[in-house]
Short mmCIF file of C-alpha atoms (C1' of nucleotides) in Angstrom, two decimals:
data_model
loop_
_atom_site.label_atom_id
_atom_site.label_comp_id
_atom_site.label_asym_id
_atom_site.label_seq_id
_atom_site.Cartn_x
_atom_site.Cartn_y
_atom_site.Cartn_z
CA UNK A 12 -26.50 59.95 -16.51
CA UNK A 13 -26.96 63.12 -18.11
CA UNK A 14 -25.53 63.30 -21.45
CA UNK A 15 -22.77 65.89 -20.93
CA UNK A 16 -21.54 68.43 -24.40
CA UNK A 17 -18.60 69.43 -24.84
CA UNK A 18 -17.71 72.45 -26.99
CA UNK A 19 -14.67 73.20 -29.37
CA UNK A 20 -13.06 75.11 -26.51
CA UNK A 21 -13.72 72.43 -24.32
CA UNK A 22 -12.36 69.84 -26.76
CA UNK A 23 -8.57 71.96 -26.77
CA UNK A 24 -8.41 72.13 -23.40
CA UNK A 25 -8.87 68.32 -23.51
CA UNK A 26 -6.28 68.48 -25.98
CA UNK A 27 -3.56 70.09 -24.72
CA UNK A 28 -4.02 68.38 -21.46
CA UNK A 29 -3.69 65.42 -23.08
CA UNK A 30 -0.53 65.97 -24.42
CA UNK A 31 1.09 67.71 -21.04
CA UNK A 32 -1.34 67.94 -18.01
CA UNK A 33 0.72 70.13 -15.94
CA UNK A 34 0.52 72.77 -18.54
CA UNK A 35 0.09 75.87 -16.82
CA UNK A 36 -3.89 76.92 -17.33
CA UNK A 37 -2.90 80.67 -17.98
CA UNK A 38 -0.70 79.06 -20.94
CA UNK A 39 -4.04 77.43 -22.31
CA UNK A 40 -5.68 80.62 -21.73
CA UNK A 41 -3.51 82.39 -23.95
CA UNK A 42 -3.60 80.07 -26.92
CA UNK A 43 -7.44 79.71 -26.72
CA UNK A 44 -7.79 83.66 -26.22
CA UNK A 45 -9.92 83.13 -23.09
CA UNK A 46 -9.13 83.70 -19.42
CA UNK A 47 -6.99 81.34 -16.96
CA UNK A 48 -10.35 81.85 -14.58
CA UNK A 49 -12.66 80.16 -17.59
CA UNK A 50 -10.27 77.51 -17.97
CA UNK A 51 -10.41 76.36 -14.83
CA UNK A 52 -14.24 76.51 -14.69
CA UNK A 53 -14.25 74.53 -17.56
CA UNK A 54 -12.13 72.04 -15.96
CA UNK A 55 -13.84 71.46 -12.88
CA UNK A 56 -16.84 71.01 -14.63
CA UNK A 57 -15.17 68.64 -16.56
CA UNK A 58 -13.77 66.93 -13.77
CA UNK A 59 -17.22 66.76 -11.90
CA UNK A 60 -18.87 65.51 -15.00
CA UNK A 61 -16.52 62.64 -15.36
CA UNK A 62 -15.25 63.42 -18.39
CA UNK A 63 -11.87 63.56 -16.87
CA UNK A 64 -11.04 60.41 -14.66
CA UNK A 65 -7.60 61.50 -13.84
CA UNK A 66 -4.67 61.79 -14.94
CA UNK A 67 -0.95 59.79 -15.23
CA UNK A 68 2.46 59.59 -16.16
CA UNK A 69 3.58 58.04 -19.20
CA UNK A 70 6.81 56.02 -18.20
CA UNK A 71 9.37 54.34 -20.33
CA UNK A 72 9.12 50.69 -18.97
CA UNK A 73 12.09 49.85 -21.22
CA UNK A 74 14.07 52.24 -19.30
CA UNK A 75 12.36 50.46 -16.02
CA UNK A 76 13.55 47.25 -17.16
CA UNK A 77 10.46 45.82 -18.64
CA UNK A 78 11.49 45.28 -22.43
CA UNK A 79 8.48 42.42 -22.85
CA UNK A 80 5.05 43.10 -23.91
CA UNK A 81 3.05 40.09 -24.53
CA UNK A 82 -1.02 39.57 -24.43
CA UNK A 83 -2.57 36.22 -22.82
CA UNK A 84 -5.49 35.03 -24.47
CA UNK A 85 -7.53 32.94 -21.69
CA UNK A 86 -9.92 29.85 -22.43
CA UNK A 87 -12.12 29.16 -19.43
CA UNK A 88 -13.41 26.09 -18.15
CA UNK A 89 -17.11 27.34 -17.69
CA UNK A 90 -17.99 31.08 -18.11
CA UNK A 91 -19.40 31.24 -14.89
CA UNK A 92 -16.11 31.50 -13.76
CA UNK A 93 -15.32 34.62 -16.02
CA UNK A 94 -15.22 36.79 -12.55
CA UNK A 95 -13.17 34.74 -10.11
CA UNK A 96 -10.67 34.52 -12.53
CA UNK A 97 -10.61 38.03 -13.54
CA UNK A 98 -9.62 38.92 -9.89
CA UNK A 99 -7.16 36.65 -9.24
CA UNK A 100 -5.88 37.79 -12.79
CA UNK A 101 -5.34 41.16 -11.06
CA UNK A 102 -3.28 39.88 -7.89
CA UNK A 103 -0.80 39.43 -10.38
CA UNK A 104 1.31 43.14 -10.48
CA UNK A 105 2.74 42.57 -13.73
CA UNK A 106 -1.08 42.50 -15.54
CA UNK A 107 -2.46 46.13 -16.17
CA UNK A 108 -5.49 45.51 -18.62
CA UNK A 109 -8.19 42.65 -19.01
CA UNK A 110 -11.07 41.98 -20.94
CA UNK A 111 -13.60 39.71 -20.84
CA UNK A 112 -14.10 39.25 -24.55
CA UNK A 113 -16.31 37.28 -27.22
CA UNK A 114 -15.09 35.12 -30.28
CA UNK A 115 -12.32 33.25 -29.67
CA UNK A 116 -10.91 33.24 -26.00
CA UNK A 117 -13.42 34.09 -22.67
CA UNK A 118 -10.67 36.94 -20.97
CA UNK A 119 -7.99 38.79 -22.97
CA UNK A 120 -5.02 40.40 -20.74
CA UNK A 121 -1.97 42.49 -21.58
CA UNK A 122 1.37 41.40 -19.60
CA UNK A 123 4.19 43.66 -18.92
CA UNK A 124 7.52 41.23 -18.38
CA UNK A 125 11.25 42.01 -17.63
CA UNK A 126 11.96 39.04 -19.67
CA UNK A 127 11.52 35.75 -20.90
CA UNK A 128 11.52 33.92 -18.20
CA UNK A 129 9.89 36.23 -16.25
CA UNK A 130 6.94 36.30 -19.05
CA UNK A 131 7.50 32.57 -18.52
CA UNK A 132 6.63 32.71 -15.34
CA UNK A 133 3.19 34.92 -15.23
CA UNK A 134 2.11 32.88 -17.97
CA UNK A 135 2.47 30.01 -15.92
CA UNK A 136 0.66 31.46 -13.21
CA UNK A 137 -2.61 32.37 -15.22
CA UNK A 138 -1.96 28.73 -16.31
CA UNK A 139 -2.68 27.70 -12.57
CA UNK A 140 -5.95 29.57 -11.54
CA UNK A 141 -8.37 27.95 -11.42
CA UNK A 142 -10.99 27.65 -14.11
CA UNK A 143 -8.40 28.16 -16.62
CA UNK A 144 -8.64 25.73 -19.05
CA UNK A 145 -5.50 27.47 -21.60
CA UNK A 146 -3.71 29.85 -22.70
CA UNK A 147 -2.86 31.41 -25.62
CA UNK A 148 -0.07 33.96 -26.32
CA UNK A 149 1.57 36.64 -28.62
CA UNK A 150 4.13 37.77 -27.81
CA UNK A 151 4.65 41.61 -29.05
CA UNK A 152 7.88 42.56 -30.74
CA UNK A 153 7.28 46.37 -31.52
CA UNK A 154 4.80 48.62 -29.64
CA UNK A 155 3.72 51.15 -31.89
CA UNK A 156 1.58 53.96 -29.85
CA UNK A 157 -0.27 56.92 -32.01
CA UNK A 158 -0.83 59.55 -29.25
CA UNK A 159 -2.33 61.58 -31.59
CA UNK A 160 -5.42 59.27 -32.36
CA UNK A 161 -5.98 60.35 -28.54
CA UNK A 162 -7.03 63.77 -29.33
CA UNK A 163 -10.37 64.91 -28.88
CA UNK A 164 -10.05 66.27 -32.91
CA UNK A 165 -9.97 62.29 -34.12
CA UNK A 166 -12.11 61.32 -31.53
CA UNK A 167 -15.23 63.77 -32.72
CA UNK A 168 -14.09 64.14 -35.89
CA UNK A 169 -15.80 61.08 -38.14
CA UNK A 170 -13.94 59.53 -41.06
CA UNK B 26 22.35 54.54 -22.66
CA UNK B 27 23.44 54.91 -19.22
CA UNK B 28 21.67 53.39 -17.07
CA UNK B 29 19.79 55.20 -14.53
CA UNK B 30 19.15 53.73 -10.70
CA UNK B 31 15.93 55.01 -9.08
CA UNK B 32 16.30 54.89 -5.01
CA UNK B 33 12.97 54.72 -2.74
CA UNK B 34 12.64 58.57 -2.54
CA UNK B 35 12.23 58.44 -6.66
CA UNK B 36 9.70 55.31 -6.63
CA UNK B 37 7.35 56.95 -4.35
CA UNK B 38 7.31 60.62 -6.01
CA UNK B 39 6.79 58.23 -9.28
CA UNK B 40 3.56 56.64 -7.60
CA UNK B 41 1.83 59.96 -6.13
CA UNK B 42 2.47 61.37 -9.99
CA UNK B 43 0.96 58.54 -11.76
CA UNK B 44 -1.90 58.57 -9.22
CA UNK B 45 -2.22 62.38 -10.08
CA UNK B 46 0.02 64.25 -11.92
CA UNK B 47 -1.05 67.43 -10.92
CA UNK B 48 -0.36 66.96 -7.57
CA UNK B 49 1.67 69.90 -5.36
CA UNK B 50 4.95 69.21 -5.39
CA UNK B 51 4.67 70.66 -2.10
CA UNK B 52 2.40 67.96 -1.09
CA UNK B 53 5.06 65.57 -2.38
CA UNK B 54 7.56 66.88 0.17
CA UNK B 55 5.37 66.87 3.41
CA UNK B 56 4.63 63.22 3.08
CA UNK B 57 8.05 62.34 2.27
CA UNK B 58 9.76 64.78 4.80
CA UNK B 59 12.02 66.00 2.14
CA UNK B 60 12.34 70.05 0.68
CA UNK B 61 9.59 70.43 -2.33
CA UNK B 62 13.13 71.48 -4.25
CA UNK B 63 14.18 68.34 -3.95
CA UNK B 64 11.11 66.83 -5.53
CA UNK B 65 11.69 69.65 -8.28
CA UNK B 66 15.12 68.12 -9.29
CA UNK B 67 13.90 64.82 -9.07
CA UNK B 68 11.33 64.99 -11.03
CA UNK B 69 13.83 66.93 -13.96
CA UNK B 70 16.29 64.40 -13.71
CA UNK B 71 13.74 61.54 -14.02
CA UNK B 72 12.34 63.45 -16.96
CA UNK B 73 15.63 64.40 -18.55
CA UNK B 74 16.62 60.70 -18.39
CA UNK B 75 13.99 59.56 -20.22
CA UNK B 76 12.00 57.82 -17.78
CA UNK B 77 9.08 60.14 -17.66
CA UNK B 78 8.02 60.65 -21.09
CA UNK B 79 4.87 62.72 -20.36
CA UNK B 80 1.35 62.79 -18.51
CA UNK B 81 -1.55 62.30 -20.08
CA UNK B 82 -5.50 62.37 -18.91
CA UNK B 83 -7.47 58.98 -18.34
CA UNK B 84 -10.77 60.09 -19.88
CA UNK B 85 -14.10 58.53 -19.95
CA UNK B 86 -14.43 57.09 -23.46
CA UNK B 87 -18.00 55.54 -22.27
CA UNK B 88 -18.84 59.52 -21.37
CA UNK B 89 -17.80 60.86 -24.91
CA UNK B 90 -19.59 57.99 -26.44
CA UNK B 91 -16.84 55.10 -27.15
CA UNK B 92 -18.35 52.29 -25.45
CA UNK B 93 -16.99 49.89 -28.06
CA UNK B 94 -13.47 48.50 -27.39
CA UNK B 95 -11.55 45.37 -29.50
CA UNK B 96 -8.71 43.98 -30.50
CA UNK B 97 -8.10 42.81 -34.20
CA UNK B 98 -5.53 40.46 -35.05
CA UNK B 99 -3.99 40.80 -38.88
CA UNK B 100 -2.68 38.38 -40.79
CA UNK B 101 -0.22 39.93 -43.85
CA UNK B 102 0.36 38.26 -46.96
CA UNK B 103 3.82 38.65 -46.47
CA UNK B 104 5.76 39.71 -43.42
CA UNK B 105 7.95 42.91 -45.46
CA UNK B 106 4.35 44.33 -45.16
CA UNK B 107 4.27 44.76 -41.57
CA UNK B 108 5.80 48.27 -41.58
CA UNK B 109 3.53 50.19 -44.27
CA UNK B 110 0.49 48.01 -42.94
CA UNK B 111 1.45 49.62 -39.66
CA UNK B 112 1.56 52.88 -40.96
CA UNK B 113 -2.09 52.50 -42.67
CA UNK B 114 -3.19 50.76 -39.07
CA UNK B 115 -1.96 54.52 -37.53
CA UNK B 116 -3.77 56.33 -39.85
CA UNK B 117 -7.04 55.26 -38.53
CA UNK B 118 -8.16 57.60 -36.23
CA UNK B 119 -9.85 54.82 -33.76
CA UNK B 120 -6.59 53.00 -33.10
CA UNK B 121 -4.64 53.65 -30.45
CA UNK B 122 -1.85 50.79 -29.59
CA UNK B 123 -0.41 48.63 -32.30
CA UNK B 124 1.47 45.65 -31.56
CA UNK B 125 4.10 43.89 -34.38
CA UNK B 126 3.41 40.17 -32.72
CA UNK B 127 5.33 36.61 -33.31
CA UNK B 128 2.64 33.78 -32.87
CA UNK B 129 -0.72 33.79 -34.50
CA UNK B 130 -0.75 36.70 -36.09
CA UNK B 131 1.94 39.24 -37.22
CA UNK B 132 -0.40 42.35 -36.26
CA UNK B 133 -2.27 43.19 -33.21
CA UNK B 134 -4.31 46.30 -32.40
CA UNK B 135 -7.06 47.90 -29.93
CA UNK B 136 -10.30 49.48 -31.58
CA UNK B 137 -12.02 52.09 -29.52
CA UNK B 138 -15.33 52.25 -31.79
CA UNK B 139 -18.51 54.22 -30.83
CA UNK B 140 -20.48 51.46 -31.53
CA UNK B 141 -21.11 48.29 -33.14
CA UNK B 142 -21.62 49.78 -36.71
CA UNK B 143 -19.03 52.15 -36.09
CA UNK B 144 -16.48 49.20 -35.53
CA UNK B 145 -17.51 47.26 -38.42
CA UNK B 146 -16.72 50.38 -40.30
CA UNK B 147 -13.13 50.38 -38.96
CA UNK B 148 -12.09 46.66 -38.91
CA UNK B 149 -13.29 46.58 -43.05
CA UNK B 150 -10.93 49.18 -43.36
CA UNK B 151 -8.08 46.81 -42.03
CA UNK B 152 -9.58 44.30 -44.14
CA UNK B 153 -9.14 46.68 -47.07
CA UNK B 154 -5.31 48.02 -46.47
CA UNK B 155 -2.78 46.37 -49.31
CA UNK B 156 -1.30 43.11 -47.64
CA UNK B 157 -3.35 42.07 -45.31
CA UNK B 158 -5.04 38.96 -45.72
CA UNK B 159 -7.90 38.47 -43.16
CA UNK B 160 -8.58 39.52 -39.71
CA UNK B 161 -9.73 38.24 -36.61
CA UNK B 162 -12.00 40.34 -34.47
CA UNK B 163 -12.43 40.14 -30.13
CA UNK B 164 -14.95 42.08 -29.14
CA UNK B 165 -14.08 43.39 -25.11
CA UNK B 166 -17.55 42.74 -22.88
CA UNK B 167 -15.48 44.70 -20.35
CA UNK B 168 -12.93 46.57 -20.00
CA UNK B 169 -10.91 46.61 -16.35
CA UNK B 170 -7.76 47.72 -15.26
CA UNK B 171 -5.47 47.33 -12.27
CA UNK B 172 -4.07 51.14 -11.81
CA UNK B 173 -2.54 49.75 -8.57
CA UNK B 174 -0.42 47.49 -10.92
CA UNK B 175 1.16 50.54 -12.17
CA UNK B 176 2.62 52.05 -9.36
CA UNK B 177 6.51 51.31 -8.30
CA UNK B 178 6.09 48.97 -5.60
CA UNK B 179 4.39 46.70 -8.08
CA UNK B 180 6.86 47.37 -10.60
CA UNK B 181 10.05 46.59 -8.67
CA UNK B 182 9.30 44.38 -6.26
CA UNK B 183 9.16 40.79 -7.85
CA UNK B 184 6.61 38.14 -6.97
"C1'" DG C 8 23.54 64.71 -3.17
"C1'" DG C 9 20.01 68.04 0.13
"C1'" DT C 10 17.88 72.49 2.35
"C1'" DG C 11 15.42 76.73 3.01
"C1'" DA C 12 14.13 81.01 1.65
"C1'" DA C 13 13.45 84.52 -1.96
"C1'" DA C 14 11.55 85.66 -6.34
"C1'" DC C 15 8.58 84.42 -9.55
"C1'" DT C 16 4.51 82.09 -11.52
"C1'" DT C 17 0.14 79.97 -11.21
"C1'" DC C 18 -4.23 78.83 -9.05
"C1'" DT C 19 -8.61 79.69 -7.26
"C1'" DA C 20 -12.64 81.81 -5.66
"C1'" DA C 21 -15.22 85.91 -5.23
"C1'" DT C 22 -16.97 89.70 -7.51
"C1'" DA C 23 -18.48 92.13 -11.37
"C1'" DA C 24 -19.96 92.44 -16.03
"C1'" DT D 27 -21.17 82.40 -19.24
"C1'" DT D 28 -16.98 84.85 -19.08
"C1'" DA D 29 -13.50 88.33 -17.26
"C1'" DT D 30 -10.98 90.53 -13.65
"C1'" DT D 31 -8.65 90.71 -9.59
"C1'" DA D 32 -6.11 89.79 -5.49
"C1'" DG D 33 -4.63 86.78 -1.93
"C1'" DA D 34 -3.16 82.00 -1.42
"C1'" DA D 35 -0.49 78.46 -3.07
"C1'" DG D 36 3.03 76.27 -5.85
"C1'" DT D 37 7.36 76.32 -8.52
"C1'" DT D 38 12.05 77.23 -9.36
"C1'" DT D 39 16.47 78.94 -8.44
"C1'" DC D 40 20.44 79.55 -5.74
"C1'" DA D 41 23.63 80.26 -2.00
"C1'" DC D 42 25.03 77.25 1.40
"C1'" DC D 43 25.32 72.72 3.83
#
DNA sequence: GGTGAAACTTCTAATAA
DNA sequence: TTATTAGAAGTTTCACC
């Protein structure tokens, strides 16, 4: 994989896509004092590269119902198992995110619940695959998201 | 807050946008056989109500040279901490997501580091912020995610 | 609520610098 | 690499269902 650079102007297009990706290009243009045509160029390139996976909408899952955030710490049985559990880990809709971690527990997962009981529930279900030894949970009373610490500025800029 | 009902039509705009947020909203319209206005005031009224709070990009954090991701638990001294130890915690370029947590430990963050050194850098700086009392470090072996758990159909149809 | 068309804005690719 | 340009494409508004 060739190492790909990215320059400043680069780095606030990133930016302000970040924060609003349907921001017109000619509006980027303008800020940066380049043209619309060189932003997209820049773009593409750092689509092809990569760099740029995609892109998504940032929902209110509160709003959606889903007021319960809690993250399942799984013990396996025998490692070897770290990958069959994993998938069947992602049958289950209401799991977004999971790690296969060292230290303490063998798979880490963040849950998304309506509820209680319905947190209840999905923990139950990791409870029953197979391999799964236990579980261990926290439950998360306060998300706090910095979308700043997402900008390419703290992400190349060292402490 | 009133609350808002989504119908099918707004579900499935919802999933082509977080698939792609930059998709036509002419394209929207063809494959549901509605007017690309319609998608237009849709898409404002979804946005207006809260539910859409933004886009954002998915980057590749391995590509820009993050391949280091973990979560740190805190443990406070006392539990009036939490909120200025959450402040420090956002202050720290490398975190993202902090979670106030009942259970084992009354903090709970994500670490994208660049590397192992890099990470030991940040997690002593937890270590060091007034009121916290020790931390407990797992270290993600892999990262995966279930973008297919995201999407509407996942989201409102129950198991 | 939704539509369709007009007016406006943006994108994109080719060309030129 | 970047800028310009012009035709294609997308967005937004609005009068009318």
């Amino acid at each position: 994989m060739a190492k790909f650079r990215l320059d400043e102007v680069d780095h606030q297009i990133l930016d302000m896509l970040i924060e609003n990706t349907r921001i017109p290009f000619t509006d980027i243009a303008k800020k940066l004092l380049i043209s619309a045509g060189t932003v997209h160029v820049r773009v593409k390139k750092l689509e092809e590269a990569g760099i740029i996976k995609g892109s998504s909408l940032t929902l209110d899952y509160q709003k959606l119902g889903y007021s319960f955030i809690a993250y399942v710490g799984i013990f396996l049985e025998k490692t070897s198992q770290t990958k069959f559990v994993l998938n069947r880990i992602h049958e289950i809709p209401y799991i977004t995110v999971a790690h296969i971690t060292t230290g303490k527990f063998n798979i880490f997962c963040k849950v998304r619940a309506k509820n209680t009981k319905n947190a209840k529930d999905i923990i139950f279900m990791i409870d029953d695959i197979e391999g799964v030894s236990r579980t261990e949970t926290m439950i998360s009373l306060e998300e706090s998201i910095n979308d700043k610490n997402r900008l390419m500025h703290s992400i190349f800029n060292d402490l």
